[in-house]
PDB file of C-alpha atoms and ligand atoms in Angstrom:
ATOM      1  CA  MET A 452      -7.824 -18.179  19.126  1.00  0.00           C
ATOM      2  CA  ILE A 453      -6.554 -15.255  16.854  1.00  0.00           C
ATOM      3  CA  ASN A 454      -6.345 -11.540  18.160  1.00  0.00           C
ATOM      4  CA  ILE A 455      -5.666  -8.910  15.542  1.00  0.00           C
ATOM      5  CA  VAL A 456      -5.125  -5.170  16.038  1.00  0.00           C
ATOM      6  CA  LEU A 457      -6.495  -2.914  13.270  1.00  0.00           C
ATOM      7  CA  PHE A 458      -4.190  -0.124  13.312  1.00  0.00           C
ATOM      8  CA  GLY A 459      -4.728   3.177  11.681  1.00  0.00           C
ATOM      9  CA  LYS A 460      -5.653   6.905  11.758  1.00  0.00           C
ATOM     10  CA  PRO A 461      -9.452   8.379  12.324  1.00  0.00           C
ATOM     11  CA  GLY A 462     -11.105   7.453   8.944  1.00  0.00           C
ATOM     12  CA  ALA A 463      -8.796   4.687   7.852  1.00  0.00           C
ATOM     13  CA  GLY A 464     -11.639   2.321   7.461  1.00  0.00           C
ATOM     14  CA  LYS A 465     -10.970   0.285  10.608  1.00  0.00           C
ATOM     15  CA  GLY A 466     -14.925   0.043  11.168  1.00  0.00           C
ATOM     16  CA  THR A 467     -15.828  -0.724   7.915  1.00  0.00           C
ATOM     17  CA  GLN A 468     -13.116  -3.391   7.028  1.00  0.00           C
ATOM     18  CA  ALA A 469     -14.070  -5.050  10.668  1.00  0.00           C
ATOM     19  CA  GLU A 470     -17.782  -5.208   9.388  1.00  0.00           C
ATOM     20  CA  PHE A 471     -16.483  -7.880   6.639  1.00  0.00           C
ATOM     21  CA  LEU A 472     -13.966  -9.687   8.748  1.00  0.00           C
ATOM     22  CA  LYS A 473     -15.721 -10.390  11.710  1.00  0.00           C
ATOM     23  CA  THR A 474     -18.341 -12.387   9.852  1.00  0.00           C
ATOM     24  CA  LYS A 475     -15.489 -13.897   7.330  1.00  0.00           C
ATOM     25  CA  TYR A 476     -13.350 -15.254  10.469  1.00  0.00           C
ATOM     26  CA  ASN A 477     -15.945 -15.531  13.233  1.00  0.00           C
ATOM     27  CA  LEU A 478     -14.119 -12.673  15.282  1.00  0.00           C
ATOM     28  CA  LYS A 479     -15.453 -10.116  17.801  1.00  0.00           C
ATOM     29  CA  HIS A 480     -15.236  -6.594  17.020  1.00  0.00           C
ATOM     30  CA  ILE A 481     -14.413  -4.535  19.549  1.00  0.00           C
ATOM     31  CA  SER A 482     -14.301  -0.559  18.937  1.00  0.00           C
ATOM     32  CA  THR A 483     -13.170   1.115  21.700  1.00  0.00           C
ATOM     33  CA  GLY A 484     -14.907   3.990  20.076  1.00  0.00           C
ATOM     34  CA  ASP A 485     -17.989   2.469  19.739  1.00  0.00           C
ATOM     35  CA  LEU A 486     -17.551   1.128  23.311  1.00  0.00           C
ATOM     36  CA  PHE A 487     -17.279   4.884  24.686  1.00  0.00           C
ATOM     37  CA  ARG A 488     -20.488   5.858  22.390  1.00  0.00           C
ATOM     38  CA  PHE A 489     -22.356   3.060  23.785  1.00  0.00           C
ATOM     39  CA  HIS A 490     -21.421   3.880  27.620  1.00  0.00           C
ATOM     40  CA  LYS A 491     -22.171   7.456  26.914  1.00  0.00           C
ATOM     41  CA  SER A 492     -25.705   6.928  25.193  1.00  0.00           C
ATOM     42  CA  ASN A 493     -26.207   4.590  28.300  1.00  0.00           C
ATOM     43  CA  ASN A 494     -24.932   7.331  30.748  1.00  0.00           C
ATOM     44  CA  THR A 495     -22.763   4.692  32.805  1.00  0.00           C
ATOM     45  CA  GLU A 496     -20.065   6.226  35.086  1.00  0.00           C
ATOM     46  CA  LEU A 497     -17.544   5.126  32.735  1.00  0.00           C
ATOM     47  CA  GLY A 498     -19.195   6.919  29.572  1.00  0.00           C
ATOM     48  CA  GLN A 499     -19.101  10.266  31.260  1.00  0.00           C
ATOM     49  CA  LEU A 500     -15.665  10.017  32.143  1.00  0.00           C
ATOM     50  CA  ALA A 501     -14.481   9.302  28.675  1.00  0.00           C
ATOM     51  CA  GLN A 502     -16.691  11.646  26.888  1.00  0.00           C
ATOM     52  CA  SER A 503     -15.464  14.318  28.872  1.00  0.00           C
ATOM     53  CA  TYR A 504     -11.886  13.641  27.143  1.00  0.00           C
ATOM     54  CA  ALA A 505     -13.375  12.440  23.616  1.00  0.00           C
ATOM     55  CA  ASP A 506     -14.901  16.003  23.240  1.00  0.00           C
ATOM     56  CA  LYS A 507     -11.848  17.781  23.778  1.00  0.00           C
ATOM     57  CA  GLY A 508     -10.158  15.423  21.012  1.00  0.00           C
ATOM     58  CA  MET A 509      -8.076  14.099  23.906  1.00  0.00           C
ATOM     59  CA  LEU A 510      -7.078  10.417  24.824  1.00  0.00           C
ATOM     60  CA  VAL A 511      -9.289   8.781  27.340  1.00  0.00           C
ATOM     61  CA  PRO A 512      -7.211   7.838  30.357  1.00  0.00           C
ATOM     62  CA  ASP A 513      -6.105   4.255  29.695  1.00  0.00           C
ATOM     63  CA  ASP A 514      -7.358   2.560  33.066  1.00  0.00           C
ATOM     64  CA  VAL A 515     -10.952   3.642  31.989  1.00  0.00           C
ATOM     65  CA  THR A 516     -10.376   2.342  28.260  1.00  0.00           C
ATOM     66  CA  ILE A 517      -8.945  -0.777  29.469  1.00  0.00           C
ATOM     67  CA  LYS A 518     -11.802  -1.466  31.927  1.00  0.00           C
ATOM     68  CA  MET A 519     -14.052  -1.273  28.854  1.00  0.00           C
ATOM     69  CA  LEU A 520     -12.192  -3.602  26.798  1.00  0.00           C
ATOM     70  CA  GLN A 521     -11.678  -6.352  29.312  1.00  0.00           C
ATOM     71  CA  ASP A 522     -15.472  -6.224  29.981  1.00  0.00           C
ATOM     72  CA  GLU A 523     -16.423  -6.475  26.567  1.00  0.00           C
ATOM     73  CA  VAL A 524     -13.746  -9.872  26.168  1.00  0.00           C
ATOM     74  CA  GLU A 525     -15.163 -11.263  28.914  1.00  0.00           C
ATOM     75  CA  ARG A 526     -18.771 -10.921  27.560  1.00  0.00           C
ATOM     76  CA  ASN A 527     -17.620 -12.941  24.172  1.00  0.00           C
ATOM     77  CA  PRO A 528     -16.403 -16.453  25.219  1.00  0.00           C
ATOM     78  CA  ASP A 529     -17.774 -18.049  22.353  1.00  0.00           C
ATOM     79  CA  THR A 530     -15.800 -16.316  19.695  1.00  0.00           C
ATOM     80  CA  ASP A 531     -12.377 -17.448  17.779  1.00  0.00           C
ATOM     81  CA  GLY A 532     -10.679 -14.063  18.383  1.00  0.00           C
ATOM     82  CA  PHE A 533     -10.972 -10.423  18.796  1.00  0.00           C
ATOM     83  CA  LEU A 534     -10.437  -7.555  16.223  1.00  0.00           C
ATOM     84  CA  PHE A 535      -9.143  -4.634  18.173  1.00  0.00           C
ATOM     85  CA  ASP A 536      -9.949  -1.290  16.679  1.00  0.00           C
ATOM     86  CA  GLY A 537      -8.738   1.935  18.055  1.00  0.00           C
ATOM     87  CA  PHE A 538      -7.312   0.031  20.650  1.00  0.00           C
ATOM     88  CA  PRO A 539      -4.210   0.343  21.670  1.00  0.00           C
ATOM     89  CA  ARG A 540      -3.532   3.843  21.016  1.00  0.00           C
ATOM     90  CA  THR A 541      -0.082   4.276  23.128  1.00  0.00           C
ATOM     91  CA  ILE A 542       2.950   1.803  24.109  1.00  0.00           C
ATOM     92  CA  ASN A 543       1.415   1.937  27.426  1.00  0.00           C
ATOM     93  CA  GLN A 544      -1.829   0.421  26.024  1.00  0.00           C
ATOM     94  CA  ALA A 545      -0.065  -1.897  23.699  1.00  0.00           C
ATOM     95  CA  GLU A 546       1.873  -3.297  27.096  1.00  0.00           C
ATOM     96  CA  ALA A 547      -1.464  -3.233  29.101  1.00  0.00           C
ATOM     97  CA  LEU A 548      -3.285  -5.404  26.409  1.00  0.00           C
ATOM     98  CA  ASP A 549      -0.500  -7.795  26.170  1.00  0.00           C
ATOM     99  CA  ALA A 550      -0.625  -8.502  30.038  1.00  0.00           C
ATOM    100  CA  PHE A 551      -4.476  -8.996  29.630  1.00  0.00           C
ATOM    101  CA  LEU A 552      -4.256 -11.347  26.596  1.00  0.00           C
ATOM    102  CA  GLU A 553      -1.330 -13.033  28.464  1.00  0.00           C
ATOM    103  CA  SER A 554      -3.386 -13.763  31.589  1.00  0.00           C
ATOM    104  CA  LYS A 555      -5.629 -15.889  29.056  1.00  0.00           C
ATOM    105  CA  GLY A 556      -2.992 -17.476  27.279  1.00  0.00           C
ATOM    106  CA  TRP A 557      -3.500 -15.431  24.472  1.00  0.00           C
ATOM    107  CA  LYS A 558      -1.294 -12.772  22.615  1.00  0.00           C
ATOM    108  CA  VAL A 559      -2.055 -10.568  19.407  1.00  0.00           C
ATOM    109  CA  ASP A 560      -1.158 -12.543  16.609  1.00  0.00           C
ATOM    110  CA  ALA A 561      -0.834  -9.336  14.068  1.00  0.00           C
ATOM    111  CA  THR A 562      -1.283  -5.905  13.638  1.00  0.00           C
ATOM    112  CA  ILE A 563      -2.510  -4.621  10.534  1.00  0.00           C
ATOM    113  CA  GLY A 564      -2.212  -0.774   9.603  1.00  0.00           C
ATOM    114  CA  LEU A 565      -4.483   0.498   7.080  1.00  0.00           C
ATOM    115  CA  GLU A 566      -2.493   3.314   5.318  1.00  0.00           C
ATOM    116  CA  ALA A 567      -3.908   6.328   3.615  1.00  0.00           C
ATOM    117  CA  ASP A 568      -2.889   9.988   3.327  1.00  0.00           C
ATOM    118  CA  ASP A 569      -4.325  12.682   5.524  1.00  0.00           C
ATOM    119  CA  GLU A 570      -6.293  14.655   3.136  1.00  0.00           C
ATOM    120  CA  ILE A 571      -8.259  11.554   1.845  1.00  0.00           C
ATOM    121  CA  LEU A 572      -8.986  10.807   5.357  1.00  0.00           C
ATOM    122  CA  VAL A 573     -10.319  14.219   6.578  1.00  0.00           C
ATOM    123  CA  GLN A 574     -12.342  14.472   3.570  1.00  0.00           C
ATOM    124  CA  ARG A 575     -13.794  10.656   4.566  1.00  0.00           C
ATOM    125  CA  LEU A 576     -14.340  11.967   8.045  1.00  0.00           C
ATOM    126  CA  LEU A 577     -16.097  14.798   7.212  1.00  0.00           C
ATOM    127  CA  GLU A 578     -18.763  12.886   4.950  1.00  0.00           C
ATOM    128  CA  ARG A 579     -19.056  10.328   7.829  1.00  0.00           C
ATOM    129  CA  GLY A 580     -19.712  13.531  10.298  1.00  0.00           C
ATOM    130  CA  LYS A 581     -22.686  14.201   8.154  1.00  0.00           C
ATOM    131  CA  THR A 582     -24.341  11.297   8.960  1.00  0.00           C
ATOM    132  CA  SER A 583     -22.647   9.977  12.184  1.00  0.00           C
ATOM    133  CA  GLY A 584     -23.698  12.441  14.488  1.00  0.00           C
ATOM    134  CA  ARG A 585     -20.646  12.684  15.697  1.00  0.00           C
ATOM    135  CA  ALA A 586     -19.392  15.839  16.668  1.00  0.00           C
ATOM    136  CA  ASP A 587     -15.652  15.010  16.269  1.00  0.00           C
ATOM    137  CA  ASP A 588     -16.078  14.265  12.893  1.00  0.00           C
ATOM    138  CA  GLN A 589     -17.741  17.553  12.016  1.00  0.00           C
ATOM    139  CA  ASP A 590     -14.989  19.900  12.882  1.00  0.00           C
ATOM    140  CA  GLU A 591     -11.515  19.906  10.614  1.00  0.00           C
ATOM    141  CA  ASN A 592      -9.729  21.450  13.075  1.00  0.00           C
ATOM    142  CA  LEU A 593     -10.647  18.724  15.815  1.00  0.00           C
ATOM    143  CA  ILE A 594     -10.047  16.310  12.906  1.00  0.00           C
ATOM    144  CA  ARG A 595      -6.428  17.452  12.735  1.00  0.00           C
ATOM    145  CA  ASN A 596      -6.045  17.567  16.210  1.00  0.00           C
ATOM    146  CA  ARG A 597      -6.798  14.038  16.454  1.00  0.00           C
ATOM    147  CA  TYR A 598      -3.986  13.184  13.803  1.00  0.00           C
ATOM    148  CA  GLN A 599      -1.585  15.271  15.768  1.00  0.00           C
ATOM    149  CA  GLU A 600      -2.275  13.172  18.686  1.00  0.00           C
ATOM    150  CA  TYR A 601      -1.978  10.022  16.473  1.00  0.00           C
ATOM    151  CA  ASN A 602       1.270  10.934  15.143  1.00  0.00           C
ATOM    152  CA  GLU A 603       2.731  11.643  18.704  1.00  0.00           C
ATOM    153  CA  LYS A 604       1.475   8.898  20.718  1.00  0.00           C
ATOM    154  CA  THR A 605      -0.189   6.139  18.362  1.00  0.00           C
ATOM    155  CA  ALA A 606       2.548   5.982  15.230  1.00  0.00           C
ATOM    156  CA  PRO A 607       5.253   4.904  17.688  1.00  0.00           C
ATOM    157  CA  LEU A 608       3.142   1.819  17.927  1.00  0.00           C
ATOM    158  CA  MET A 609       4.122   0.479  14.434  1.00  0.00           C
ATOM    159  CA  ASP A 610       7.672   0.219  15.838  1.00  0.00           C
ATOM    160  CA  PHE A 611       6.837  -1.495  18.746  1.00  0.00           C
ATOM    161  CA  TYR A 612       4.750  -4.010  16.900  1.00  0.00           C
ATOM    162  CA  LYS A 613       7.388  -3.917  14.036  1.00  0.00           C
ATOM    163  CA  LYS A 614       9.942  -5.237  16.368  1.00  0.00           C
ATOM    164  CA  GLN A 615       7.986  -8.221  16.992  1.00  0.00           C
ATOM    165  CA  GLY A 616       7.301  -9.174  13.531  1.00  0.00           C
ATOM    166  CA  LYS A 617       3.982  -8.402  13.933  1.00  0.00           C
ATOM    167  CA  PHE A 618       3.050  -5.530  11.694  1.00  0.00           C
ATOM    168  CA  HIS A 619       1.441  -5.486   8.394  1.00  0.00           C
ATOM    169  CA  GLY A 620       0.883  -2.671   6.414  1.00  0.00           C
ATOM    170  CA  VAL A 621      -1.822  -2.717   3.846  1.00  0.00           C
ATOM    171  CA  ASP A 622      -3.159   0.125   1.428  1.00  0.00           C
ATOM    172  CA  GLY A 623      -6.283   1.478   2.540  1.00  0.00           C
ATOM    173  CA  THR A 624      -6.925   3.173  -0.574  1.00  0.00           C
ATOM    174  CA  GLY A 625      -9.323   2.130  -3.274  1.00  0.00           C
ATOM    175  CA  GLU A 626     -12.837   0.035  -3.482  1.00  0.00           C
ATOM    176  CA  ILE A 627     -13.512  -1.415   0.138  1.00  0.00           C
ATOM    177  CA  ALA A 628     -13.923  -5.077  -1.245  1.00  0.00           C
ATOM    178  CA  GLU A 629     -10.463  -4.605  -2.560  1.00  0.00           C
ATOM    179  CA  ILE A 630      -8.872  -3.700   0.893  1.00  0.00           C
ATOM    180  CA  THR A 631     -10.624  -6.646   2.455  1.00  0.00           C
ATOM    181  CA  ASN A 632      -9.061  -8.904   0.154  1.00  0.00           C
ATOM    182  CA  ARG A 633      -5.750  -7.502   1.097  1.00  0.00           C
ATOM    183  CA  LEU A 634      -6.530  -7.435   4.919  1.00  0.00           C
ATOM    184  CA  SER A 635      -7.505 -11.514   4.063  1.00  0.00           C
ATOM    185  CA  SER A 636      -4.395 -12.181   2.397  1.00  0.00           C
ATOM    186  CA  VAL A 637      -2.421 -11.266   5.569  1.00  0.00           C
ATOM    187  CA  ILE A 638      -4.942 -13.034   8.195  1.00  0.00           C
ATOM    188  CA  ASP A 639      -4.565 -16.311   5.825  1.00  0.00           C
ATOM    189  CA  THR A 640      -1.122 -16.257   6.507  1.00  0.00           C
ATOM    190  CA  LEU A 641      -1.473 -16.662  10.297  1.00  0.00           C
ATOM    191  CA  ASN A 642      -2.028 -19.866  12.027  1.00  0.00           C
TER     192      ASN A 642
HETATM  193  N1  ADP B 508     -11.824   2.027   0.755  1.00  0.00           N
HETATM  194  C1  ADP B 508     -12.752   3.365   1.153  1.00  0.00           C
HETATM  195  N2  ADP B 508     -13.116   4.510   0.116  1.00  0.00           N
HETATM  196  C2  ADP B 508     -14.010   5.511   0.606  1.00  0.00           C
HETATM  197  N3  ADP B 508     -14.667   5.669   1.674  1.00  0.00           N
HETATM  198  C3  ADP B 508     -14.008   4.732   2.664  1.00  0.00           C
HETATM  199  C4  ADP B 508     -13.383   3.414   2.399  1.00  0.00           C
HETATM  200  N4  ADP B 508     -13.114   2.898   3.705  1.00  0.00           N
HETATM  201  C5  ADP B 508     -14.239   3.492   4.754  1.00  0.00           C
HETATM  202  N5  ADP B 508     -14.929   4.612   3.801  1.00  0.00           N
HETATM  203  C6  ADP B 508     -15.731   5.582   4.756  1.00  0.00           C
HETATM  204  O1  ADP B 508     -14.340   6.446   5.118  1.00  0.00           O
HETATM  205  C7  ADP B 508     -15.152   6.919   6.548  1.00  0.00           C
HETATM  206  C8  ADP B 508     -14.425   6.299   7.966  1.00  0.00           C
HETATM  207  O2  ADP B 508     -14.419   5.034   7.631  1.00  0.00           O
HETATM  208  P1  ADP B 508     -14.373   4.149   8.930  1.00  0.00           P
HETATM  209  O3  ADP B 508     -14.692   2.343   8.998  1.00  0.00           O
HETATM  210  O4  ADP B 508     -15.571   4.563   9.856  1.00  0.00           O
HETATM  211  O5  ADP B 508     -13.342   4.265   9.522  1.00  0.00           O
HETATM  212  P2  ADP B 508     -12.214   4.273  11.314  1.00  0.00           P
HETATM  213  O6  ADP B 508     -13.020   3.177  11.586  1.00  0.00           O
HETATM  214  O7  ADP B 508     -10.796   3.386  10.616  1.00  0.00           O
HETATM  215  O8  ADP B 508     -12.351   5.885  11.693  1.00  0.00           O
HETATM  216  C9  ADP B 508     -16.698   6.147   6.616  1.00  0.00           C
HETATM  217  O9  ADP B 508     -17.554   7.364   6.247  1.00  0.00           O
HETATM  218  C10 ADP B 508     -16.632   5.158   5.649  1.00  0.00           C
HETATM  219  O10 ADP B 508     -17.931   4.862   4.893  1.00  0.00           O
HETATM  220 MG1   MG B 509     -14.046   3.334  13.534  1.00  0.00          MG
END
């Protein structure tokens, strides 16, 4: 069992890289953003609740997010591990994740941060917004609001994981395949 947190701002390439890593290492990719959108399009109660926050560029309350995540983990008993994407975003969520994994006899094995400058990321998201249909990708102000939220609440997680010797920063710019190789070098040192 190997549990990896993919860390990085919106647009850093977490989803893109997870697509390659999940096949290579037989991991289940859990993107909380995708989960929200799934619950929303199926109009579940959790989905409606979560969307009301996401629409404002705000974080969804932890108990809602954690419930979705746990359900998804329970639905995938046969995987070799999980790639958590978009979660945790706060220290509180990181502690909740630790508690949940511990209840299974698991842990976070590594947190890998994809790094790129905001200006590159804004351009990527505006580009993604042309096809993703995501309202939060089409408005530069909403995008920058997400970065501010990230800097305040999510960036402190780097120290949280650094203190545990689990944080690995990776250059998130350049060719997609090249970045996959950088991530793989980190994953190959685990175990
Ligand atoms: N290395 C890269 N170079 C250029 N564009 C990229 C790269 N990686 C991802 N993208 C594009 O940037 C956008 C955001 O990537 P995505 O994987 O959705 O990020 P995240 O899941 O971290 O928000 C997507 O449109 C994706 O196609
Ligand atoms: Mg994503």
